[in-house]
Amino acid sequence: MSGRDWGVLLVLCGAIFLEGIDVAMLNVALPSIRADLGLSTGSLQWVMSAYVLGYGGFMLLGGRAADLFGRRQMFVFWLSVFLLFSGLGGLATEGWTLIVARFVTGVAAAFMTPAGLSIITTSFAEGPQRNKALLVYSGTGAGGFSIGLVVGGLLTSAGWRWVFFAPVVLSALILVAALALVPRTPRPERTGRSVDLAGGLTVTAAIVLIVLGVERASHTGLAATLLTLGAGLASLLAFVVIEARSANPLVRLGIFRSGALVRANLAGLLFAAGFFGFQFLVVLYLQELRGWSTLETSFAMIVIGIDAILSPLLVPRLVARFGSARLILGGLVAASLSYALFLPVGADWTYLAMLPGLLLLGIAFALAYGPLTIVATEGVKEEEQGLAGGLLYTSFQFGAALGLSAATAVNVAATTSSAPSALLDGYRSALWVPLAAALLAALISAFGVRTRSAGTVTAAGGPAVDTAAPAGLPTAR
C-alpha cells in the first residue's frame, strides 16, 4: 500500500477506534450513571440500547446515503454530528435527555461507519490487500474497545460525564485528519436514483418495536408484549413489500441471494447479541454484587482486548491458511465456551476463576469479527459496498440491542429481591441468553464451512478454487 493509502486507512481506523472507545467507556460508567441519575435497571439498559437502536435502525439508510451522496461527504458530516451530540450527552441531567443524546449519537454513527467501511472496500482491491485493510480496521475497533475499558474507568473515577466529553476531543482530531487525508471524489451519478425514505422509516420502526417488545416482556402483560412484537413484525413485512415494489429500494432484495452474505449477517447479529448481553451482565455483577470500582472492573475486563493484538497480527495469516468461514466458526465456538464457563459464577469468585472465560472471549472476537466483515462484503459490486456494510453493521447493532434487551428481561424476571443471593440468581439465569445466541450463530456458520468445502475443486495443475464464491470471482485457497 502507498503512503496515501495508509493515511486514508489511518483516518478510518481512527473513526472505528472512536466508536469502540465510546461504547466501552459508557459500558463501565453505567453503574455510576444509574447512581447519579436514579435510573432503574430497565432505564439503564436503554442508555446503551438507545445508541445501538439509532445505530442499527439507520444503518441501512446510512449505507445507501454513502452510495448516493458520496462516501467522503457522509463520513465528514456525520462525524461532526457525532462530535456534537457526544458532548451534549455529558451535559444531561435527566435519564431521558441522556437517552435522546445517545440515540442521535447512534444515528450519526449509522451514517459515518458504513461510509468509512465502503471507502476501504472501494479503495483497496478485493483479495489479500483488502483483507489486510479490513483486519487492521476491525483490530483497531477492538483496540478502541479494550482501551476504552481502562480509560472509561479512569474517567468515571473523576466523574462519569468525562466519558462523553473525551470523545469530543478525539472526534475533532479525526475530523481534521479526514479533511486533509481522505481524497475528494466526484459526486456519484444519481440520475434515476433516490433515497428510499419509506423503507428507512419502516425498517427503523421494525427494529425499535421488536427490541422494545423483548425488553418489556419481563414487566408488562402478555397482550402488550405480543402487540408490540406484532407491530414490529408488521413493520418488517411492510419494509419487505416496499423494497420489492420500489424502483430505487433502500435494500435491493436480490443481494440476499448470496448465501455467504446472509450467513455472515445472521451470525453477526447473534454474535453481537451474545457479546453485548454478556458485557452488560458482567459489569453489573462486578460492580453491584461484588462492589468492585469502575477502575477495577476496567482492568478486569481489559483481557478481552487481546483481540486488538490478534486481529492485525495473527488473523490475516489464519484467513490465508484456513479461510474466513472456518475462522468464524472457530470464533463462535470459542465464544460459546466462554459464556458456558461463566454459567456457575459465584458470589466470591476470584479473578483467576473469571480469567479463562474473559480471555477466550477476546480470542473469539478476534477470530470472528474481522472475517465476518470480509465475507459480508466480498463479491459485492462497488456501487453496493455501502449497502453491504450497512447490512452488516445493522445486523451487529440490532443484535446488540436484542441481546441487551433479552439479557435484561431475563435478569429482571429472575431477580426476586435485592439480596445478594437473588442478584446472583438473576445473573446466572440471564447468562443463558448470550450462550444460546452464540450456539445458534455457530450452527448457522457451520453451514458456511460445509458449503465452502463442497464448492472447492482443484483445477488441473492449479490451486484449489472455491466455486462457492460469486460468479466471476474465484477465490484461490
Short mmCIF file of C-alpha atoms in Angstrom, two decimals:
data_model
loop_
_atom_site.label_atom_id
_atom_site.label_comp_id
_atom_site.label_asym_id
_atom_site.label_seq_id
_atom_site.Cartn_x
_atom_site.Cartn_y
_atom_site.Cartn_z
CA MET A 1 0.00 0.00 0.00
CA SER A 2 1.14 3.55 -0.74
CA GLY A 3 1.68 6.23 1.87
CA ARG A 4 -1.62 7.87 0.84
CA ASP A 5 -3.43 4.57 1.24
CA TRP A 6 -2.04 4.19 4.74
CA GLY A 7 -3.09 7.76 5.53
CA VAL A 8 -6.69 7.08 4.46
CA LEU A 9 -6.73 3.81 6.42
CA LEU A 10 -5.36 5.62 9.48
CA VAL A 11 -8.23 8.12 9.42
CA LEU A 12 -10.87 5.43 9.01
CA CYS A 13 -9.29 3.31 11.72
CA GLY A 14 -9.42 6.40 13.94
CA ALA A 15 -13.18 6.60 13.39
CA ILE A 16 -13.83 2.96 14.23
CA PHE A 17 -11.47 3.33 17.21
CA LEU A 18 -13.64 6.25 18.32
CA GLU A 19 -16.78 4.13 18.03
CA GLY A 20 -15.20 1.31 20.04
CA ILE A 21 -13.83 3.51 22.80
CA ASP A 22 -17.12 5.39 23.09
CA VAL A 23 -19.14 2.21 23.68
CA ALA A 24 -16.60 0.70 26.08
CA MET A 25 -16.25 3.80 28.24
CA LEU A 26 -20.02 4.05 28.63
CA ASN A 27 -20.22 0.35 29.49
CA VAL A 28 -18.09 0.69 32.63
CA ALA A 29 -19.71 4.01 33.59
CA LEU A 30 -23.28 2.63 33.68
CA PRO A 31 -23.48 1.94 37.45
CA SER A 32 -22.20 5.47 38.21
CA ILE A 33 -24.76 6.95 35.81
CA ARG A 34 -27.51 4.90 37.48
CA ALA A 35 -26.49 6.15 40.95
CA ASP A 36 -26.30 9.80 39.89
CA LEU A 37 -29.48 9.96 37.79
CA GLY A 38 -31.52 7.42 39.78
CA LEU A 39 -32.22 5.03 36.91
CA SER A 40 -33.81 1.58 37.14
CA THR A 41 -32.15 -1.45 35.51
CA GLY A 42 -34.56 -1.19 32.58
CA SER A 43 -33.86 2.53 32.06
CA LEU A 44 -30.13 1.93 32.43
CA GLN A 45 -30.28 -0.65 29.66
CA TRP A 46 -31.86 1.99 27.40
CA VAL A 47 -28.84 4.27 27.83
CA MET A 48 -26.95 1.58 25.91
CA SER A 49 -29.83 0.42 23.73
CA ALA A 50 -30.72 3.96 22.55
CA TYR A 51 -27.31 4.18 20.92
CA VAL A 52 -27.42 0.78 19.27
CA LEU A 53 -31.01 1.34 18.13
CA GLY A 54 -30.07 4.62 16.47
CA TYR A 55 -27.02 2.91 15.05
CA GLY A 56 -28.80 -0.19 13.82
CA GLY A 57 -32.06 1.49 12.85
CA PHE A 58 -30.50 3.99 10.47
CA MET A 59 -27.53 1.95 9.26
CA LEU A 60 -29.17 0.81 6.03
CA LEU A 61 -30.15 4.38 5.25
CA GLY A 62 -26.59 5.41 6.08
CA GLY A 63 -25.10 2.82 3.75
CA ARG A 64 -27.42 3.89 0.93
CA ALA A 65 -26.65 7.57 1.54
CA ALA A 66 -22.92 6.85 1.23
CA ASP A 67 -23.50 5.24 -2.18
CA LEU A 68 -25.75 8.09 -3.38
CA PHE A 69 -24.29 11.27 -1.90
CA GLY A 70 -20.61 10.46 -1.64
CA ARG A 71 -18.70 8.45 0.92
CA ARG A 72 -16.34 11.23 1.99
CA GLN A 73 -19.16 13.76 2.31
CA MET A 74 -21.24 11.48 4.51
CA PHE A 75 -18.25 10.47 6.62
CA VAL A 76 -17.19 14.05 7.37
CA PHE A 77 -20.67 15.48 8.01
CA TRP A 78 -21.85 12.74 10.36
CA LEU A 79 -18.55 12.67 12.22
CA SER A 80 -19.30 16.31 13.06
CA VAL A 81 -22.76 15.35 14.36
CA PHE A 82 -21.22 12.54 16.43
CA LEU A 83 -18.84 15.09 17.98
CA LEU A 84 -21.67 17.49 18.88
CA PHE A 85 -24.06 15.03 20.50
CA SER A 86 -21.36 13.17 22.37
CA GLY A 87 -20.66 16.44 24.13
CA LEU A 88 -24.36 17.06 24.75
CA GLY A 89 -24.66 13.63 26.41
CA GLY A 90 -22.17 14.76 29.03
CA LEU A 91 -24.42 17.70 29.93
CA ALA A 92 -27.53 15.57 30.56
CA THR A 93 -29.18 16.00 33.95
CA GLU A 94 -32.04 13.51 33.50
CA GLY A 95 -32.22 9.98 32.14
CA TRP A 96 -34.41 10.84 29.15
CA THR A 97 -32.09 13.60 27.91
CA LEU A 98 -29.13 11.25 28.08
CA ILE A 99 -31.08 8.57 26.21
CA VAL A 100 -32.03 11.07 23.45
CA ALA A 101 -28.42 12.24 23.12
CA ARG A 102 -27.22 8.65 22.85
CA PHE A 103 -29.86 7.88 20.22
CA VAL A 104 -28.75 10.78 18.00
CA THR A 105 -25.10 9.83 18.51
CA GLY A 106 -26.01 6.34 17.33
CA VAL A 107 -27.75 7.78 14.26
CA ALA A 108 -24.58 9.73 13.45
CA ALA A 109 -22.52 6.55 13.77
CA ALA A 110 -25.03 4.81 11.48
CA PHE A 111 -24.18 7.18 8.65
CA MET A 112 -20.48 7.55 9.46
CA THR A 113 -19.50 3.89 9.83
CA PRO A 114 -20.77 2.39 6.54
CA ALA A 115 -19.32 5.39 4.71
CA GLY A 116 -15.93 4.65 6.26
CA LEU A 117 -16.16 0.92 5.58
CA SER A 118 -17.16 1.49 1.95
CA ILE A 119 -14.22 3.88 1.49
CA ILE A 120 -11.97 0.97 2.45
CA THR A 121 -13.72 -1.62 0.29
CA THR A 122 -13.64 0.69 -2.76
CA SER A 123 -10.08 1.95 -2.17
CA PHE A 124 -8.39 -1.46 -1.83
CA ALA A 125 -8.58 -4.24 -4.40
CA GLU A 126 -10.57 -7.30 -3.35
CA GLY A 127 -8.28 -10.05 -2.14
CA PRO A 128 -5.25 -10.02 0.18
CA GLN A 129 -4.86 -6.21 0.11
CA ARG A 130 -8.46 -5.53 1.09
CA ASN A 131 -8.47 -8.37 3.62
CA LYS A 132 -5.41 -6.89 5.32
CA ALA A 133 -7.00 -3.44 5.41
CA LEU A 134 -10.25 -4.80 6.83
CA LEU A 135 -8.48 -6.83 9.51
CA VAL A 136 -6.38 -3.83 10.55
CA TYR A 137 -9.62 -1.81 10.61
CA SER A 138 -11.50 -4.33 12.76
CA GLY A 139 -8.49 -4.79 15.02
CA THR A 140 -8.36 -1.04 15.62
CA GLY A 141 -12.02 -1.03 16.59
CA ALA A 142 -11.30 -3.83 19.02
CA GLY A 143 -8.35 -1.85 20.36
CA GLY A 144 -10.65 1.09 20.95
CA PHE A 145 -12.97 -1.10 22.95
CA SER A 146 -10.22 -2.55 25.16
CA ILE A 147 -8.54 0.81 25.73
CA GLY A 148 -11.95 2.33 26.40
CA LEU A 149 -12.49 -0.09 29.28
CA VAL A 150 -9.45 1.29 31.12
CA VAL A 151 -9.87 4.92 30.09
CA GLY A 152 -13.56 4.71 30.96
CA GLY A 153 -12.69 3.52 34.45
CA LEU A 154 -10.18 6.33 34.93
CA LEU A 155 -12.56 9.00 33.64
CA THR A 156 -15.53 7.68 35.63
CA SER A 157 -13.41 7.89 38.77
CA ALA A 158 -13.22 11.63 38.09
CA GLY A 159 -16.88 11.85 37.03
CA TRP A 160 -19.00 9.87 34.56
CA ARG A 161 -19.60 12.92 32.36
CA TRP A 162 -15.99 12.75 31.19
CA VAL A 163 -16.74 9.57 29.25
CA PHE A 164 -18.86 11.77 26.97
CA PHE A 165 -16.54 14.77 26.82
CA ALA A 166 -13.39 12.78 25.96
CA PRO A 167 -14.69 11.52 22.58
CA VAL A 168 -15.32 15.16 21.58
CA VAL A 169 -11.57 15.83 21.53
CA LEU A 170 -10.81 12.62 19.63
CA SER A 171 -13.61 13.32 17.13
CA ALA A 172 -12.20 16.78 16.42
CA LEU A 173 -8.73 15.36 15.69
CA ILE A 174 -10.14 12.69 13.36
CA LEU A 175 -12.28 15.30 11.59
CA VAL A 176 -9.25 17.48 10.85
CA ALA A 177 -7.30 14.45 9.60
CA ALA A 178 -10.21 13.32 7.40
CA LEU A 179 -10.46 16.72 5.72
CA ALA A 180 -6.74 16.60 4.99
CA LEU A 181 -6.19 12.95 4.01
CA VAL A 182 -9.38 11.37 2.62
CA PRO A 183 -9.37 12.29 -1.10
CA ARG A 184 -12.29 14.05 -2.71
CA THR A 185 -14.15 12.01 -5.29
CA PRO A 186 -16.72 13.07 -7.90
CA ARG A 187 -20.30 13.09 -6.69
CA PRO A 188 -21.98 9.79 -7.60
CA GLU A 189 -24.37 9.85 -10.53
CA ARG A 190 -27.86 9.94 -9.00
CA THR A 191 -29.98 10.16 -12.14
CA GLY A 192 -32.99 7.93 -11.55
CA ARG A 193 -31.75 7.06 -8.03
CA SER A 194 -33.19 8.36 -4.77
CA VAL A 195 -33.22 7.73 -1.04
CA ASP A 196 -35.94 5.29 -0.05
CA LEU A 197 -37.32 7.14 2.99
CA ALA A 198 -40.36 4.86 3.30
CA GLY A 199 -38.07 1.84 3.51
CA GLY A 200 -35.81 3.59 6.00
CA LEU A 201 -38.70 4.53 8.28
CA THR A 202 -40.32 1.09 8.25
CA VAL A 203 -37.11 -0.83 8.93
CA THR A 204 -36.23 1.56 11.78
CA ALA A 205 -39.73 1.16 13.24
CA ALA A 206 -39.41 -2.62 12.98
CA ILE A 207 -36.09 -2.69 14.83
CA VAL A 208 -37.24 -0.32 17.60
CA LEU A 209 -40.55 -2.13 18.17
CA ILE A 210 -39.04 -5.63 18.21
CA VAL A 211 -36.36 -4.61 20.71
CA LEU A 212 -38.94 -2.72 22.80
CA GLY A 213 -41.17 -5.81 22.83
CA VAL A 214 -38.33 -8.03 24.06
CA GLU A 215 -37.27 -5.52 26.72
CA ARG A 216 -40.82 -5.05 28.05
CA ALA A 217 -41.55 -8.77 28.22
CA SER A 218 -40.42 -9.02 31.84
CA HIS A 219 -42.53 -6.17 33.23
CA THR A 220 -45.65 -5.85 31.06
CA GLY A 221 -48.57 -8.12 30.32
CA LEU A 222 -48.51 -10.78 27.64
CA ALA A 223 -51.01 -8.88 25.48
CA ALA A 224 -48.92 -5.68 25.47
CA THR A 225 -45.76 -7.63 24.65
CA LEU A 226 -47.39 -9.52 21.78
CA LEU A 227 -48.92 -6.31 20.46
CA THR A 228 -45.54 -4.57 20.41
CA LEU A 229 -43.79 -7.53 18.78
CA GLY A 230 -46.63 -7.88 16.28
CA ALA A 231 -46.32 -4.23 15.32
CA GLY A 232 -42.58 -4.73 14.84
CA LEU A 233 -43.07 -7.76 12.61
CA ALA A 234 -45.77 -5.91 10.63
CA SER A 235 -43.33 -3.04 10.07
CA LEU A 236 -40.72 -5.53 8.91
CA LEU A 237 -43.19 -7.06 6.46
CA ALA A 238 -44.11 -3.58 5.21
CA PHE A 239 -40.41 -2.89 4.65
CA VAL A 240 -40.03 -6.03 2.52
CA VAL A 241 -43.11 -5.12 0.45
CA ILE A 242 -41.86 -1.57 -0.07
CA GLU A 243 -38.42 -2.78 -1.15
CA ALA A 244 -39.90 -5.34 -3.55
CA ARG A 245 -42.02 -2.68 -5.27
CA SER A 246 -39.61 0.26 -5.18
CA ALA A 247 -37.75 1.33 -8.31
CA ASN A 248 -34.90 2.56 -6.07
CA PRO A 249 -35.02 0.36 -2.97
CA LEU A 250 -33.05 1.03 0.18
CA VAL A 251 -32.09 -2.65 0.05
CA ARG A 252 -32.05 -4.47 -3.27
CA LEU A 253 -33.59 -7.76 -2.20
CA GLY A 254 -31.56 -9.65 -4.80
CA ILE A 255 -28.46 -9.08 -2.67
CA PHE A 256 -29.78 -11.77 -0.32
CA ARG A 257 -29.26 -14.41 -3.00
CA SER A 258 -25.72 -14.63 -1.66
CA GLY A 259 -25.78 -17.37 0.96
CA ALA A 260 -22.43 -16.22 2.37
CA LEU A 261 -23.75 -12.68 2.90
CA VAL A 262 -26.92 -13.93 4.62
CA ARG A 263 -24.99 -16.28 6.90
CA ALA A 264 -22.49 -13.54 7.79
CA ASN A 265 -25.29 -11.15 8.74
CA LEU A 266 -27.20 -13.70 10.81
CA ALA A 267 -24.04 -14.85 12.57
CA GLY A 268 -23.02 -11.22 13.17
CA LEU A 269 -26.43 -10.42 14.68
CA LEU A 270 -26.29 -13.36 17.09
CA PHE A 271 -22.62 -12.85 17.93
CA ALA A 272 -23.27 -9.21 18.86
CA ALA A 273 -26.34 -10.22 20.87
CA GLY A 274 -24.26 -12.58 22.98
CA PHE A 275 -21.26 -10.28 23.30
CA PHE A 276 -23.14 -7.15 24.42
CA GLY A 277 -25.54 -9.04 26.69
CA PHE A 278 -22.60 -10.75 28.38
CA GLN A 279 -20.66 -7.50 28.85
CA PHE A 280 -23.66 -5.80 30.43
CA LEU A 281 -24.20 -8.64 32.90
CA VAL A 282 -20.53 -8.93 33.88
CA VAL A 283 -20.27 -5.19 34.61
CA LEU A 284 -23.37 -5.34 36.84
CA TYR A 285 -22.05 -8.48 38.57
CA LEU A 286 -18.63 -6.98 39.32
CA GLN A 287 -19.78 -3.54 40.42
CA GLU A 288 -23.19 -4.09 42.01
CA LEU A 289 -22.81 -7.55 43.55
CA ARG A 290 -19.06 -7.68 44.19
CA GLY A 291 -18.63 -3.96 44.90
CA TRP A 292 -15.69 -3.50 42.56
CA SER A 293 -14.83 0.04 41.48
CA THR A 294 -15.12 1.17 37.87
CA LEU A 295 -11.33 1.09 37.58
CA GLU A 296 -11.10 -2.44 38.98
CA THR A 297 -13.83 -3.53 36.57
CA SER A 298 -11.99 -1.92 33.67
CA PHE A 299 -8.74 -3.71 34.39
CA ALA A 300 -10.55 -6.98 34.96
CA MET A 301 -12.16 -6.86 31.53
CA ILE A 302 -9.21 -5.49 29.57
CA VAL A 303 -8.04 -9.02 28.84
CA ILE A 304 -10.86 -9.17 26.27
CA GLY A 305 -8.78 -6.63 24.36
CA ILE A 306 -6.33 -9.32 23.29
CA ASP A 307 -8.27 -9.26 20.02
CA ALA A 308 -6.69 -5.87 19.28
CA ILE A 309 -3.34 -7.65 19.04
CA LEU A 310 -4.50 -10.84 17.36
CA SER A 311 -6.71 -9.23 14.66
CA PRO A 312 -3.96 -7.43 12.70
CA LEU A 313 -1.03 -9.72 13.52
CA LEU A 314 -2.32 -13.30 13.54
CA VAL A 315 -5.76 -13.38 11.92
CA PRO A 316 -4.59 -12.41 8.39
CA ARG A 317 -2.32 -15.48 8.36
CA LEU A 318 -5.12 -17.69 9.64
CA VAL A 319 -7.51 -16.34 6.99
CA ALA A 320 -4.95 -17.09 4.28
CA ARG A 321 -4.45 -20.62 5.56
CA PHE A 322 -7.91 -21.73 6.69
CA GLY A 323 -10.34 -19.28 5.06
CA SER A 324 -12.75 -16.84 6.69
CA ALA A 325 -15.62 -19.33 7.12
CA ARG A 326 -13.60 -21.69 9.32
CA LEU A 327 -12.29 -18.83 11.45
CA ILE A 328 -15.80 -17.51 12.00
CA LEU A 329 -16.98 -20.92 13.15
CA GLY A 330 -13.97 -21.31 15.44
CA GLY A 331 -14.61 -17.88 16.95
CA LEU A 332 -18.27 -18.64 17.63
CA VAL A 333 -17.45 -21.97 19.25
CA ALA A 334 -14.89 -20.20 21.44
CA ALA A 335 -17.50 -17.58 22.42
CA SER A 336 -19.95 -20.33 23.35
CA LEU A 337 -17.36 -21.97 25.58
CA SER A 338 -16.54 -18.60 27.16
CA TYR A 339 -20.15 -17.98 28.15
CA ALA A 340 -20.57 -21.57 29.36
CA LEU A 341 -17.60 -21.15 31.69
CA PHE A 342 -19.40 -18.25 33.37
CA LEU A 343 -22.71 -20.06 34.00
CA PRO A 344 -21.75 -21.29 37.52
CA VAL A 345 -20.45 -17.83 38.56
CA GLY A 346 -20.32 -17.48 42.33
CA ALA A 347 -20.60 -14.60 44.76
CA ASP A 348 -16.94 -14.98 45.77
CA TRP A 349 -15.24 -15.94 42.51
CA THR A 350 -11.61 -14.90 42.29
CA TYR A 351 -10.37 -13.11 39.20
CA LEU A 352 -8.38 -16.20 38.24
CA ALA A 353 -11.67 -18.10 38.04
CA MET A 354 -13.04 -15.49 35.60
CA LEU A 355 -9.87 -15.09 33.55
CA PRO A 356 -10.20 -18.15 31.23
CA GLY A 357 -13.69 -17.13 30.09
CA LEU A 358 -12.72 -13.48 29.51
CA LEU A 359 -9.54 -14.42 27.66
CA LEU A 360 -11.39 -16.90 25.50
CA LEU A 361 -13.96 -14.24 24.60
CA GLY A 362 -11.19 -11.92 23.38
CA ILE A 363 -9.83 -14.71 21.18
CA ALA A 364 -13.33 -15.42 19.91
CA PHE A 365 -13.84 -11.78 18.93
CA ALA A 366 -10.56 -11.73 17.01
CA LEU A 367 -11.41 -14.90 15.09
CA ALA A 368 -14.98 -13.92 14.20
CA TYR A 369 -15.28 -10.14 13.80
CA GLY A 370 -12.82 -9.36 11.00
CA PRO A 371 -13.63 -12.46 8.91
CA LEU A 372 -17.36 -11.65 9.19
CA THR A 373 -16.60 -8.25 7.65
CA ILE A 374 -14.67 -9.90 4.82
CA VAL A 375 -17.38 -12.45 4.00
CA ALA A 376 -20.19 -9.88 4.16
CA THR A 377 -18.55 -7.57 1.59
CA GLU A 378 -16.62 -9.82 -0.80
CA GLY A 379 -18.11 -10.26 -4.25
CA VAL A 380 -20.43 -7.25 -3.83
CA LYS A 381 -20.46 -4.66 -6.64
CA GLU A 382 -18.62 -1.41 -5.91
CA GLU A 383 -21.80 0.67 -6.12
CA GLU A 384 -23.37 -1.51 -3.40
CA GLN A 385 -20.46 -1.64 -0.96
CA GLY A 386 -22.17 0.96 1.23
CA LEU A 387 -25.27 -1.23 1.28
CA ALA A 388 -23.27 -4.35 2.17
CA GLY A 389 -21.51 -2.53 5.00
CA GLY A 390 -24.81 -1.08 6.18
CA LEU A 391 -26.41 -4.52 6.26
CA LEU A 392 -23.60 -5.99 8.33
CA TYR A 393 -23.48 -3.17 10.86
CA THR A 394 -27.28 -3.15 11.07
CA SER A 395 -27.06 -6.82 11.99
CA PHE A 396 -24.38 -6.10 14.61
CA GLN A 397 -26.33 -3.26 16.22
CA PHE A 398 -29.76 -4.91 16.03
CA GLY A 399 -28.19 -7.98 17.60
CA ALA A 400 -26.57 -5.86 20.33
CA ALA A 401 -29.90 -4.21 21.16
CA LEU A 402 -31.70 -7.56 21.19
CA GLY A 403 -29.01 -9.15 23.34
CA LEU A 404 -29.10 -6.30 25.86
CA SER A 405 -32.89 -6.34 25.99
CA ALA A 406 -33.18 -10.12 26.30
CA ALA A 407 -30.47 -10.36 28.96
CA THR A 408 -32.06 -7.50 30.91
CA ALA A 409 -35.53 -9.04 30.64
CA VAL A 410 -34.34 -12.41 31.96
CA ASN A 411 -32.25 -10.77 34.68
CA VAL A 412 -35.17 -8.64 35.91
CA ALA A 413 -37.61 -11.57 35.81
CA ALA A 414 -35.25 -13.89 37.69
CA THR A 415 -34.22 -11.39 40.38
CA THR A 416 -36.80 -11.65 43.17
CA SER A 417 -35.22 -9.23 45.66
CA SER A 418 -32.18 -7.03 46.25
CA ALA A 419 -30.47 -9.68 48.37
CA PRO A 420 -27.04 -10.81 47.05
CA SER A 421 -28.28 -14.39 46.51
CA ALA A 422 -31.23 -13.11 44.46
CA LEU A 423 -28.98 -10.85 42.37
CA LEU A 424 -26.71 -13.81 41.69
CA ASP A 425 -29.66 -15.94 40.59
CA GLY A 426 -30.65 -13.20 38.17
CA TYR A 427 -27.17 -13.02 36.62
CA ARG A 428 -26.91 -16.80 36.30
CA SER A 429 -30.28 -17.05 34.57
CA ALA A 430 -29.52 -14.18 32.18
CA LEU A 431 -26.14 -15.67 31.20
CA TRP A 432 -28.04 -18.34 29.26
CA VAL A 433 -29.05 -15.63 26.76
CA PRO A 434 -25.55 -14.99 25.34
CA LEU A 435 -24.78 -18.72 25.38
CA ALA A 436 -27.89 -19.55 23.35
CA ALA A 437 -27.12 -16.75 20.87
CA ALA A 438 -23.53 -17.93 20.35
CA LEU A 439 -24.54 -21.58 19.89
CA LEU A 440 -27.15 -20.65 17.28
CA ALA A 441 -24.63 -18.45 15.46
CA ALA A 442 -22.15 -21.34 15.41
CA LEU A 443 -24.78 -23.65 13.95
CA ILE A 444 -25.55 -21.17 11.15
CA SER A 445 -21.86 -20.66 10.41
CA ALA A 446 -21.26 -24.41 10.20
CA PHE A 447 -23.37 -24.45 7.04
CA GLY A 448 -20.96 -21.90 5.56
CA VAL A 449 -17.98 -24.16 6.19
CA ARG A 450 -19.80 -27.13 4.66
CA THR A 451 -20.84 -25.07 1.62
CA ARG A 452 -17.31 -23.82 1.07
CA SER A 453 -15.89 -27.31 1.35
CA ALA A 454 -18.45 -28.75 -1.05
CA GLY A 455 -17.78 -25.94 -3.52
CA THR A 456 -14.00 -26.34 -3.59
CA VAL A 457 -12.46 -28.16 -6.54
CA THR A 458 -8.91 -28.44 -7.75
CA ALA A 459 -8.15 -27.31 -11.28
CA ALA A 460 -5.71 -29.49 -13.18
CA GLY A 461 -2.24 -28.28 -12.42
CA GLY A 462 -3.57 -25.27 -10.47
CA PRO A 463 -4.57 -24.15 -6.99
CA ALA A 464 -7.79 -25.05 -5.23
CA VAL A 465 -10.61 -22.79 -6.37
CA ASP A 466 -13.69 -22.02 -4.32
CA THR A 467 -16.60 -22.46 -6.68
CA ALA A 468 -18.98 -21.22 -3.98
CA ALA A 469 -17.59 -17.72 -4.48
CA PRO A 470 -19.67 -15.27 -6.51
CA ALA A 471 -19.62 -15.74 -10.27
CA GLY A 472 -16.55 -14.22 -11.84
CA LEU A 473 -14.72 -14.00 -8.51
CA PRO A 474 -13.00 -17.37 -7.89
CA THR A 475 -11.00 -17.44 -4.68
CA ALA A 476 -7.69 -19.26 -4.61
CA ARG A 477 -7.18 -21.28 -1.45
#
